[in-house]
Short mmCIF file of N, CA and C in Angstrom, two decimals:
data_model
loop_
_atom_site.label_atom_id
_atom_site.label_comp_id
_atom_site.label_asym_id
_atom_site.label_seq_id
_atom_site.Cartn_x
_atom_site.Cartn_y
_atom_site.Cartn_z
N UNK A 1 6.03 33.27 156.78
CA UNK A 1 6.80 34.30 157.25
C UNK A 1 7.29 35.20 156.13
N UNK A 2 7.66 34.48 154.88
CA UNK A 2 8.13 35.25 153.87
C UNK A 2 6.92 36.02 153.18
N UNK A 3 5.83 35.38 153.16
CA UNK A 3 4.67 36.10 152.65
C UNK A 3 4.31 37.55 153.42
N UNK A 4 4.46 37.46 154.67
CA UNK A 4 4.34 38.72 155.42
C UNK A 4 5.49 39.58 155.08
N UNK A 5 6.76 39.26 155.12
CA UNK A 5 7.86 40.06 154.74
C UNK A 5 7.56 40.77 153.41
N UNK A 6 7.27 40.01 152.38
CA UNK A 6 6.94 40.61 150.93
C UNK A 6 5.74 41.59 151.05
N UNK A 7 4.78 41.13 151.91
CA UNK A 7 3.64 42.19 151.86
C UNK A 7 4.15 43.49 152.59
N UNK A 8 4.92 43.49 153.55
CA UNK A 8 5.48 44.65 154.36
C UNK A 8 6.35 45.33 153.12
N UNK A 9 7.20 44.80 152.43
CA UNK A 9 8.00 45.43 151.44
C UNK A 9 7.09 46.19 150.31
N UNK A 10 6.29 45.30 149.81
CA UNK A 10 5.40 45.95 148.77
C UNK A 10 4.61 47.29 149.34
N UNK A 11 4.10 46.97 150.62
CA UNK A 11 3.32 48.27 151.24
C UNK A 11 4.34 49.40 151.35
N UNK A 12 5.54 49.15 151.72
CA UNK A 12 6.65 50.24 151.76
C UNK A 12 6.80 50.82 150.41
N UNK A 13 7.12 50.05 149.45
CA UNK A 13 7.34 50.60 148.25
C UNK A 13 6.26 51.34 147.57
N UNK A 14 5.10 50.99 147.75
CA UNK A 14 3.99 51.85 147.38
C UNK A 14 3.67 53.10 148.03
N UNK A 15 4.22 53.14 149.19
CA UNK A 15 3.85 54.44 150.04
C UNK A 15 5.01 55.44 150.07
N UNK A 16 6.27 54.96 149.57
CA UNK A 16 7.52 55.85 149.40
C UNK A 16 7.20 56.82 148.45
N UNK A 17 7.60 58.02 148.58
CA UNK A 17 7.30 59.07 147.43
C UNK A 17 8.19 58.70 146.26
N UNK A 18 7.60 59.03 145.09
CA UNK A 18 8.46 58.99 143.95
C UNK A 18 9.08 60.20 143.55
N UNK A 19 10.10 60.07 142.70
CA UNK A 19 10.80 61.31 142.25
C UNK A 19 10.16 61.91 141.06
N UNK A 20 9.35 62.77 141.27
CA UNK A 20 8.58 63.44 140.06
C UNK A 20 9.57 64.21 139.03
N UNK A 21 9.12 64.24 137.85
CA UNK A 21 9.94 65.00 136.87
C UNK A 21 9.47 66.54 137.21
N UNK A 22 10.45 67.38 137.04
CA UNK A 22 10.33 68.89 137.43
C UNK A 22 9.36 69.41 136.36
N UNK A 23 8.52 70.27 136.78
CA UNK A 23 7.55 71.19 135.88
C UNK A 23 8.58 72.25 135.48
N UNK A 24 8.79 72.51 134.05
CA UNK A 24 9.67 73.56 133.43
C UNK A 24 8.77 74.58 132.78
N UNK A 25 7.47 74.26 132.88
CA UNK A 25 6.53 75.34 132.29
C UNK A 25 6.48 76.61 132.98
N UNK A 26 6.53 77.63 132.20
CA UNK A 26 6.22 78.97 132.80
C UNK A 26 7.35 80.07 132.50
N UNK A 27 7.27 80.98 133.27
CA UNK A 27 8.14 82.06 133.10
C UNK A 27 9.35 81.90 134.18
N UNK A 28 10.54 82.45 134.09
CA UNK A 28 11.68 82.45 134.94
C UNK A 28 12.46 83.74 134.81
N UNK A 29 13.31 84.06 135.84
CA UNK A 29 14.15 85.30 135.78
C UNK A 29 15.15 84.91 136.67
N UNK A 30 16.52 85.55 136.48
CA UNK A 30 17.62 85.18 137.28
C UNK A 30 18.77 86.06 136.91
N UNK A 31 20.01 85.55 137.55
CA UNK A 31 21.15 86.45 137.40
C UNK A 31 22.33 85.43 136.72
N UNK A 32 23.19 85.99 136.23
CA UNK A 32 24.42 85.31 135.32
C UNK A 32 25.60 85.82 135.94
N UNK A 33 26.63 84.84 136.12
CA UNK A 33 27.95 85.22 136.49
C UNK A 33 28.74 84.48 135.38
N UNK A 34 29.37 85.11 134.49
CA UNK A 34 30.28 84.61 133.38
C UNK A 34 31.69 84.75 133.32
N UNK A 35 32.31 83.83 132.68
CA UNK A 35 33.77 84.07 132.28
C UNK A 35 33.90 84.01 130.81
N UNK A 36 34.41 85.18 130.20
CA UNK A 36 34.44 85.34 128.93
C UNK A 36 35.76 84.86 128.32
N UNK A 37 35.71 83.92 127.38
CA UNK A 37 37.08 83.36 126.95
C UNK A 37 37.02 83.44 125.53
N UNK A 38 38.15 83.11 124.78
CA UNK A 38 38.29 83.15 123.41
C UNK A 38 37.61 84.33 122.67
N UNK A 39 37.98 85.56 123.38
CA UNK A 39 37.49 86.79 122.79
C UNK A 39 38.32 87.29 121.80
N UNK A 40 38.05 87.45 120.59
CA UNK A 40 38.81 87.84 119.53
C UNK A 40 38.28 88.94 118.58
N UNK A 41 39.16 89.86 118.21
CA UNK A 41 38.71 90.86 117.14
C UNK A 41 39.48 90.62 115.93
N UNK A 42 38.76 90.48 114.71
CA UNK A 42 39.59 90.27 113.58
C UNK A 42 38.99 91.02 112.46
N UNK A 43 39.74 91.44 111.47
CA UNK A 43 39.39 92.11 110.28
C UNK A 43 40.23 91.61 109.12
N UNK A 44 39.68 91.98 107.81
CA UNK A 44 40.34 91.67 106.72
C UNK A 44 40.57 92.72 105.81
N UNK A 45 41.93 93.14 105.32
CA UNK A 45 42.00 94.38 104.45
C UNK A 45 42.88 93.97 103.36
N UNK A 46 42.43 94.16 102.16
CA UNK A 46 43.14 93.85 100.94
C UNK A 46 43.54 92.44 100.86
N UNK A 47 42.76 91.43 101.30
CA UNK A 47 43.03 90.00 101.27
C UNK A 47 44.00 89.38 102.32
N UNK A 48 44.34 90.39 103.28
CA UNK A 48 45.00 89.88 104.38
C UNK A 48 44.35 90.13 105.65
N UNK A 49 44.44 89.17 106.43
CA UNK A 49 43.59 89.31 107.74
C UNK A 49 44.34 89.43 109.00
N UNK A 50 43.83 90.11 109.93
CA UNK A 50 44.55 90.28 111.16
C UNK A 50 43.55 90.03 112.22
N UNK A 51 44.13 89.54 113.36
CA UNK A 51 43.27 89.38 114.73
C UNK A 51 43.89 89.68 115.92
N UNK A 52 43.16 90.01 116.81
CA UNK A 52 43.64 90.35 118.17
C UNK A 52 42.90 89.68 119.23
N UNK A 53 43.56 88.91 120.03
CA UNK A 53 42.80 88.12 121.10
C UNK A 53 42.82 88.95 122.39
N UNK A 54 41.67 89.21 123.01
CA UNK A 54 41.52 89.95 124.33
C UNK A 54 41.76 88.98 125.42
N UNK A 55 42.17 89.67 126.60
CA UNK A 55 42.47 88.81 127.86
C UNK A 55 41.03 88.29 128.29
N UNK A 56 41.15 87.16 128.96
CA UNK A 56 39.80 86.70 129.52
C UNK A 56 39.33 87.75 130.58
N UNK A 57 37.95 87.83 130.53
CA UNK A 57 37.33 88.65 131.30
C UNK A 57 35.97 88.10 132.11
N UNK A 58 35.29 88.81 132.95
CA UNK A 58 34.19 88.33 133.61
C UNK A 58 32.89 89.25 133.20
N UNK A 59 31.89 88.57 133.38
CA UNK A 59 30.57 89.38 133.17
C UNK A 59 29.61 89.02 134.21
N UNK A 60 28.70 90.06 134.25
CA UNK A 60 27.42 89.78 135.18
C UNK A 60 26.25 90.25 134.43
N UNK A 61 25.15 89.73 134.85
CA UNK A 61 23.91 90.17 134.14
C UNK A 61 22.64 89.48 134.65
N UNK A 62 21.53 89.67 133.96
CA UNK A 62 20.33 89.20 134.19
C UNK A 62 19.72 88.62 132.96
N UNK A 63 18.64 87.75 133.34
CA UNK A 63 18.08 87.04 132.12
C UNK A 63 16.54 86.56 132.70
N UNK A 64 15.75 86.51 131.57
CA UNK A 64 14.47 86.04 131.81
C UNK A 64 13.88 85.40 130.64
N UNK A 65 12.81 84.58 130.84
CA UNK A 65 12.53 83.83 129.77
C UNK A 65 11.03 83.11 130.04
N UNK A 66 10.58 82.33 129.06
CA UNK A 66 9.43 81.36 129.31
C UNK A 66 9.63 80.17 128.66
N UNK A 67 9.24 78.88 129.46
CA UNK A 67 9.20 77.68 128.69
C UNK A 67 7.98 76.98 128.57
N UNK A 68 7.78 76.09 127.67
CA UNK A 68 6.59 75.36 127.46
C UNK A 68 7.13 73.83 127.40
N UNK A 69 6.66 73.06 128.20
CA UNK A 69 6.92 71.71 128.45
C UNK A 69 6.11 70.75 127.73
N UNK A 70 6.34 69.67 126.88
CA UNK A 70 5.61 68.71 126.27
C UNK A 70 6.15 67.36 126.72
N UNK A 71 5.68 66.59 127.61
CA UNK A 71 6.38 65.46 128.08
C UNK A 71 7.62 65.85 128.61
N UNK A 72 8.69 65.14 127.99
CA UNK A 72 10.13 65.44 128.40
C UNK A 72 10.82 66.51 127.57
N UNK A 73 10.03 66.87 126.63
CA UNK A 73 10.70 68.09 125.71
C UNK A 73 10.22 69.48 126.15
N UNK A 74 11.22 70.42 126.22
CA UNK A 74 10.94 71.71 126.68
C UNK A 74 11.34 72.81 125.64
N UNK A 75 10.59 73.77 125.26
CA UNK A 75 10.95 74.68 124.28
C UNK A 75 10.62 76.16 124.95
N UNK A 76 11.30 77.04 124.46
CA UNK A 76 11.13 78.42 124.91
C UNK A 76 12.10 79.39 124.49
N UNK A 77 12.08 80.55 125.00
CA UNK A 77 12.85 81.73 124.55
C UNK A 77 13.35 82.52 125.84
N UNK A 78 14.49 83.05 125.59
CA UNK A 78 15.12 83.96 126.70
C UNK A 78 15.77 85.29 126.12
N UNK A 79 15.66 86.29 127.01
CA UNK A 79 16.23 87.46 126.66
C UNK A 79 17.31 87.65 127.97
N UNK A 80 18.60 87.89 127.60
CA UNK A 80 19.56 88.05 128.70
C UNK A 80 20.45 89.37 128.37
N UNK A 81 20.72 90.18 129.38
CA UNK A 81 21.68 91.36 129.27
C UNK A 81 22.80 91.18 130.30
N UNK A 82 24.08 91.37 129.70
CA UNK A 82 25.24 91.20 130.68
C UNK A 82 26.12 92.31 130.31
N UNK A 83 27.04 92.51 131.32
CA UNK A 83 28.12 93.53 131.05
C UNK A 83 29.43 92.84 131.32
N UNK A 84 30.22 92.95 130.23
CA UNK A 84 31.58 92.51 130.45
C UNK A 84 32.65 93.59 130.80
N UNK A 85 33.21 93.73 132.05
CA UNK A 85 34.00 94.82 132.35
C UNK A 85 35.47 94.76 131.94
N UNK A 86 35.95 95.63 131.66
CA UNK A 86 37.55 95.88 131.51
C UNK A 86 38.03 94.66 130.56
N UNK A 87 37.36 94.43 129.25
CA UNK A 87 37.98 93.59 128.20
C UNK A 87 39.21 94.36 127.69
N UNK A 88 40.35 93.70 127.87
CA UNK A 88 41.49 94.27 127.48
C UNK A 88 42.06 93.49 126.37
N UNK A 89 42.78 94.21 125.43
CA UNK A 89 43.45 93.79 124.30
C UNK A 89 44.66 94.70 124.03
N UNK A 90 45.77 94.05 123.47
CA UNK A 90 46.93 94.88 123.04
C UNK A 90 46.77 95.11 121.49
N UNK A 91 46.72 96.22 121.20
CA UNK A 91 46.75 96.63 119.74
C UNK A 91 47.74 97.61 119.43
N UNK A 92 48.66 97.26 118.48
CA UNK A 92 49.82 98.10 118.04
C UNK A 92 50.51 98.52 119.18
N UNK A 93 50.87 97.52 120.30
CA UNK A 93 51.63 97.89 121.34
C UNK A 93 50.98 98.67 122.40
N UNK A 94 49.74 99.05 122.23
CA UNK A 94 49.00 99.77 123.17
C UNK A 94 47.83 98.96 123.91
N UNK A 95 47.71 98.97 125.23
CA UNK A 95 46.59 98.36 125.91
C UNK A 95 45.35 99.03 125.78
N UNK A 96 44.32 98.48 125.27
CA UNK A 96 43.04 98.98 125.05
C UNK A 96 42.06 98.24 125.98
N UNK A 97 41.36 99.12 126.80
CA UNK A 97 40.30 98.29 127.73
C UNK A 97 38.98 98.97 127.60
N UNK A 98 37.88 98.13 127.54
CA UNK A 98 36.54 98.60 127.12
C UNK A 98 35.68 97.77 127.92
N UNK A 99 34.50 98.45 128.19
CA UNK A 99 33.19 97.53 128.92
C UNK A 99 32.28 97.26 127.74
N UNK A 100 31.87 96.21 127.78
CA UNK A 100 30.81 95.58 126.65
C UNK A 100 29.49 95.31 127.31
N UNK A 101 28.60 95.99 126.61
CA UNK A 101 27.12 95.64 126.88
C UNK A 101 26.67 94.57 125.93
N UNK A 102 26.23 93.53 126.43
CA UNK A 102 25.73 92.28 125.84
C UNK A 102 24.39 92.07 125.94
N UNK A 103 23.70 91.73 124.64
CA UNK A 103 22.23 91.49 124.67
C UNK A 103 22.03 90.26 123.72
N UNK A 104 21.54 89.30 124.43
CA UNK A 104 21.27 87.91 123.75
C UNK A 104 19.79 87.52 123.80
N UNK A 105 19.20 87.41 122.51
CA UNK A 105 17.80 86.97 122.39
C UNK A 105 17.97 85.51 121.87
N UNK A 106 17.57 84.49 122.67
CA UNK A 106 17.92 82.99 122.42
C UNK A 106 16.64 82.09 122.35
N UNK A 107 16.62 81.28 121.50
CA UNK A 107 15.39 80.25 121.48
C UNK A 107 16.14 79.01 122.14
N UNK A 108 15.18 78.25 122.93
CA UNK A 108 15.81 77.24 123.74
C UNK A 108 15.03 75.88 123.24
N UNK A 109 15.73 74.84 123.22
CA UNK A 109 15.07 73.48 122.98
C UNK A 109 15.75 72.45 123.95
N UNK A 110 15.11 71.72 124.59
CA UNK A 110 15.75 70.71 125.50
C UNK A 110 15.08 69.55 125.73
N UNK A 111 15.65 68.67 126.58
CA UNK A 111 15.13 67.40 127.21
C UNK A 111 15.34 67.37 128.69
N UNK A 112 14.17 67.15 129.40
CA UNK A 112 14.10 67.03 130.77
C UNK A 112 14.22 65.56 131.28
N UNK A 113 15.23 65.41 132.21
CA UNK A 113 15.51 64.21 132.91
C UNK A 113 15.56 64.25 134.37
N UNK A 114 14.55 63.72 134.93
CA UNK A 114 14.33 64.01 136.45
C UNK A 114 14.17 65.52 136.70
N UNK A 115 15.16 65.98 137.46
CA UNK A 115 15.12 67.47 137.59
C UNK A 115 16.14 68.24 136.97
N UNK A 116 16.73 67.61 135.93
CA UNK A 116 17.77 68.28 134.93
C UNK A 116 17.04 68.68 133.65
N UNK A 117 17.46 69.82 133.22
CA UNK A 117 17.10 70.13 131.77
C UNK A 117 18.31 70.35 130.98
N UNK A 118 18.54 69.50 130.10
CA UNK A 118 19.69 69.68 129.02
C UNK A 118 19.07 70.32 127.99
N UNK A 119 19.71 71.45 127.36
CA UNK A 119 19.12 72.28 126.37
C UNK A 119 20.34 72.80 125.29
N UNK A 120 19.81 73.21 124.14
CA UNK A 120 20.66 73.97 123.25
C UNK A 120 20.04 75.21 123.03
N UNK A 121 20.79 76.23 122.57
CA UNK A 121 20.31 77.45 122.24
C UNK A 121 20.73 78.01 121.04
N UNK A 122 20.03 79.01 120.32
CA UNK A 122 20.55 79.76 119.10
C UNK A 122 19.77 80.88 119.06
N UNK A 123 20.38 82.07 118.55
CA UNK A 123 19.65 83.27 118.49
C UNK A 123 20.41 84.31 117.97
N UNK A 124 20.23 85.51 118.43
CA UNK A 124 20.62 86.95 117.91
C UNK A 124 21.53 87.57 119.14
N UNK A 125 22.61 88.19 118.82
CA UNK A 125 23.35 88.89 119.83
C UNK A 125 23.66 90.27 119.23
N UNK A 126 23.67 91.23 120.35
CA UNK A 126 24.17 92.61 120.20
C UNK A 126 25.04 92.97 121.09
N UNK A 127 26.37 93.39 120.73
CA UNK A 127 27.43 93.77 121.64
C UNK A 127 27.80 95.31 121.30
N UNK A 128 27.71 96.20 122.43
CA UNK A 128 28.12 97.41 122.40
C UNK A 128 29.23 97.94 123.26
N UNK A 129 30.00 98.72 122.70
CA UNK A 129 31.09 99.18 123.56
C UNK A 129 30.79 100.72 124.07
N UNK A 130 29.44 100.99 123.87
CA UNK A 130 29.06 102.48 124.05
C UNK A 130 29.24 103.34 123.03
N UNK A 131 29.92 103.16 121.99
CA UNK A 131 29.95 104.08 120.85
C UNK A 131 29.58 103.21 119.52
N UNK A 132 29.92 101.86 119.46
CA UNK A 132 29.39 101.25 118.27
C UNK A 132 28.80 99.81 118.72
N UNK A 133 27.97 99.39 117.76
CA UNK A 133 27.27 98.13 118.11
C UNK A 133 27.80 97.10 117.10
N UNK A 134 27.86 95.92 117.60
CA UNK A 134 28.26 94.62 116.90
C UNK A 134 27.00 93.70 116.92
N UNK A 135 26.67 93.14 115.67
CA UNK A 135 25.55 92.41 115.61
C UNK A 135 25.86 90.94 115.07
N UNK A 136 25.08 89.92 115.55
CA UNK A 136 25.36 88.64 114.86
C UNK A 136 24.45 87.47 115.56
N UNK A 137 25.07 86.37 115.66
CA UNK A 137 24.29 85.34 116.13
C UNK A 137 25.01 84.68 117.18
N UNK A 138 24.34 83.94 118.06
CA UNK A 138 24.76 83.07 118.91
C UNK A 138 24.26 81.66 119.05
N UNK A 139 25.04 80.74 119.78
CA UNK A 139 24.65 79.31 119.75
C UNK A 139 25.30 78.79 121.00
N UNK A 140 24.72 77.55 121.56
CA UNK A 140 25.40 77.25 122.89
C UNK A 140 24.61 75.91 123.33
N UNK A 141 25.07 75.48 124.54
CA UNK A 141 24.39 74.34 125.26
C UNK A 141 24.45 74.74 126.74
N UNK A 142 23.53 74.10 127.53
CA UNK A 142 23.59 74.35 128.84
C UNK A 142 22.73 73.30 129.57
N UNK A 143 22.69 73.37 130.93
CA UNK A 143 21.93 72.34 131.77
C UNK A 143 21.59 73.23 132.97
N UNK A 144 20.22 73.01 133.42
CA UNK A 144 19.47 73.57 134.62
C UNK A 144 19.19 72.57 135.40
N UNK A 145 19.39 72.80 136.77
CA UNK A 145 18.80 71.89 137.75
C UNK A 145 17.95 72.38 138.63
N UNK A 146 16.76 71.87 138.82
CA UNK A 146 15.58 72.18 139.55
C UNK A 146 15.81 71.84 141.08
N UNK A 147 15.99 72.91 141.74
CA UNK A 147 16.30 72.71 143.31
C UNK A 147 15.16 72.50 144.12
N UNK A 148 13.82 72.65 143.46
CA UNK A 148 12.66 72.65 144.17
C UNK A 148 12.26 74.06 144.73
N UNK A 149 11.15 74.16 145.13
CA UNK A 149 10.61 75.64 145.58
C UNK A 149 10.81 76.72 144.64
N UNK A 150 10.73 76.25 143.36
CA UNK A 150 11.06 77.19 142.23
C UNK A 150 12.17 77.89 142.02
N UNK A 151 13.30 77.28 142.61
CA UNK A 151 14.72 77.67 142.46
C UNK A 151 15.29 76.78 141.55
N UNK A 152 16.19 77.50 140.52
CA UNK A 152 16.84 76.68 139.49
C UNK A 152 18.28 77.15 139.47
N UNK A 153 19.28 76.30 139.34
CA UNK A 153 20.72 76.57 139.01
C UNK A 153 21.12 76.10 137.90
N UNK A 154 22.21 76.52 137.12
CA UNK A 154 22.54 76.10 135.97
C UNK A 154 23.89 76.45 135.39
N UNK A 155 24.18 75.99 134.22
CA UNK A 155 25.52 76.32 133.58
C UNK A 155 25.25 76.37 132.11
N UNK A 156 25.84 77.33 131.40
CA UNK A 156 25.69 77.38 130.01
C UNK A 156 27.03 77.96 129.33
N UNK A 157 27.20 77.28 128.04
CA UNK A 157 28.36 77.83 127.27
C UNK A 157 27.69 78.59 126.00
N UNK A 158 28.04 79.63 125.74
CA UNK A 158 27.34 80.39 124.70
C UNK A 158 28.46 81.11 123.72
N UNK A 159 28.47 80.70 122.57
CA UNK A 159 29.41 81.29 121.58
C UNK A 159 28.74 82.32 120.72
N UNK A 160 29.33 83.62 120.50
CA UNK A 160 28.81 84.69 119.79
C UNK A 160 29.65 84.98 118.69
N UNK A 161 29.06 85.23 117.44
CA UNK A 161 29.74 85.65 116.38
C UNK A 161 29.17 86.77 115.73
N UNK A 162 29.89 88.00 116.01
CA UNK A 162 29.30 89.32 115.50
C UNK A 162 30.27 90.09 114.75
N UNK A 163 29.69 91.27 114.15
CA UNK A 163 30.38 91.98 113.30
C UNK A 163 29.91 93.64 113.57
N UNK A 164 30.90 94.38 113.74
CA UNK A 164 30.78 95.80 113.72
C UNK A 164 30.73 96.41 112.25
N UNK A 165 29.46 96.46 111.86
CA UNK A 165 29.21 96.84 110.56
C UNK A 165 29.55 98.11 110.11
N UNK A 166 29.62 99.23 111.08
CA UNK A 166 30.02 100.57 110.75
C UNK A 166 31.40 100.68 110.70
N UNK A 167 32.21 99.82 110.88
CA UNK A 167 33.71 99.94 110.68
C UNK A 167 34.31 99.83 109.30
N UNK A 168 35.15 100.39 108.99
CA UNK A 168 35.71 100.29 107.60
C UNK A 168 37.21 100.02 107.75
N UNK A 169 37.70 99.00 107.66
CA UNK A 169 36.91 97.57 107.17
C UNK A 169 36.28 97.15 108.43
N UNK A 170 35.24 95.99 108.13
CA UNK A 170 34.54 95.42 108.97
C UNK A 170 35.41 94.77 109.94
N UNK A 171 34.95 94.74 111.34
CA UNK A 171 35.62 94.08 112.41
C UNK A 171 34.59 93.11 112.91
N UNK A 172 35.23 91.88 113.03
CA UNK A 172 34.52 90.69 113.50
C UNK A 172 34.76 90.65 115.00
N UNK A 173 33.78 90.33 115.83
CA UNK A 173 34.04 90.07 117.35
C UNK A 173 33.38 88.76 117.55
N UNK A 174 34.27 87.79 118.05
CA UNK A 174 33.90 86.48 118.54
C UNK A 174 33.99 86.55 120.13
N UNK A 175 32.93 86.24 120.83
CA UNK A 175 32.90 86.19 122.30
C UNK A 175 32.29 84.85 122.81
N UNK A 176 33.12 84.14 123.41
CA UNK A 176 32.56 82.97 124.05
C UNK A 176 32.58 83.07 125.51
N UNK A 177 31.41 82.63 126.25
CA UNK A 177 31.07 82.79 127.51
C UNK A 177 30.72 81.58 128.29
N UNK A 178 31.35 81.17 129.34
CA UNK A 178 30.95 80.03 130.26
C UNK A 178 30.27 80.67 131.40
N UNK A 179 28.92 80.34 131.69
CA UNK A 179 28.26 81.17 132.75
C UNK A 179 27.59 80.36 133.74
N UNK A 180 27.39 80.65 134.97
CA UNK A 180 26.68 79.84 136.01
C UNK A 180 25.34 80.75 136.13
N UNK A 181 24.27 80.21 136.42
CA UNK A 181 23.09 80.90 136.41
C UNK A 181 22.20 80.55 137.67
N UNK A 182 21.55 81.23 138.19
CA UNK A 182 20.54 81.03 139.31
C UNK A 182 19.31 81.84 138.98
N UNK A 183 18.16 81.04 139.01
CA UNK A 183 16.83 81.67 138.82
C UNK A 183 15.69 81.23 139.46
N UNK A 184 14.65 81.97 139.54
CA UNK A 184 13.34 81.70 140.13
C UNK A 184 12.27 81.35 139.07
N UNK A 185 11.51 80.26 139.15
CA UNK A 185 10.33 80.04 138.26
C UNK A 185 9.06 80.71 138.82
N UNK A 186 8.38 81.27 137.85
CA UNK A 186 7.01 81.98 138.42
C UNK A 186 5.92 81.00 138.04
#
């Protein structure tokens, strides 16, 4: 009787579907909803520095990229555009509000575990207020979850460190964003 029971269990175990590692190869595109925190404008004049923190704001945007997978390792590149609306800061007693256009070019490297991709990013950022551009670098971490049927959801924390070079004195802009993302793979 135990032989027959073991045989049935073995037959069931070999016929049950296994959970396959997601395929992260190829192109993808999607939407971003972000919360901008730790937004700070700073400058240095004559050895003394000053900084102004902006209120938290939200951003929405689009992104697209391509991944190459080698076993559990995933490498790729991504281009993202988002807009932060009504970034407000109080400067010299006056409230200043501006919309920021944000362009991020990022390299990605990560490790896939089942249907989750954990990754780090680093790259170039350009932030524009419509009149002047701030350029610099970005870095961050994230995780994507493969829902199946080419759908992916994820979360990412991205820190940007940029400078308005045309200002005299130079003005630095630090903008950190936590975003949720949804994408389709092609």
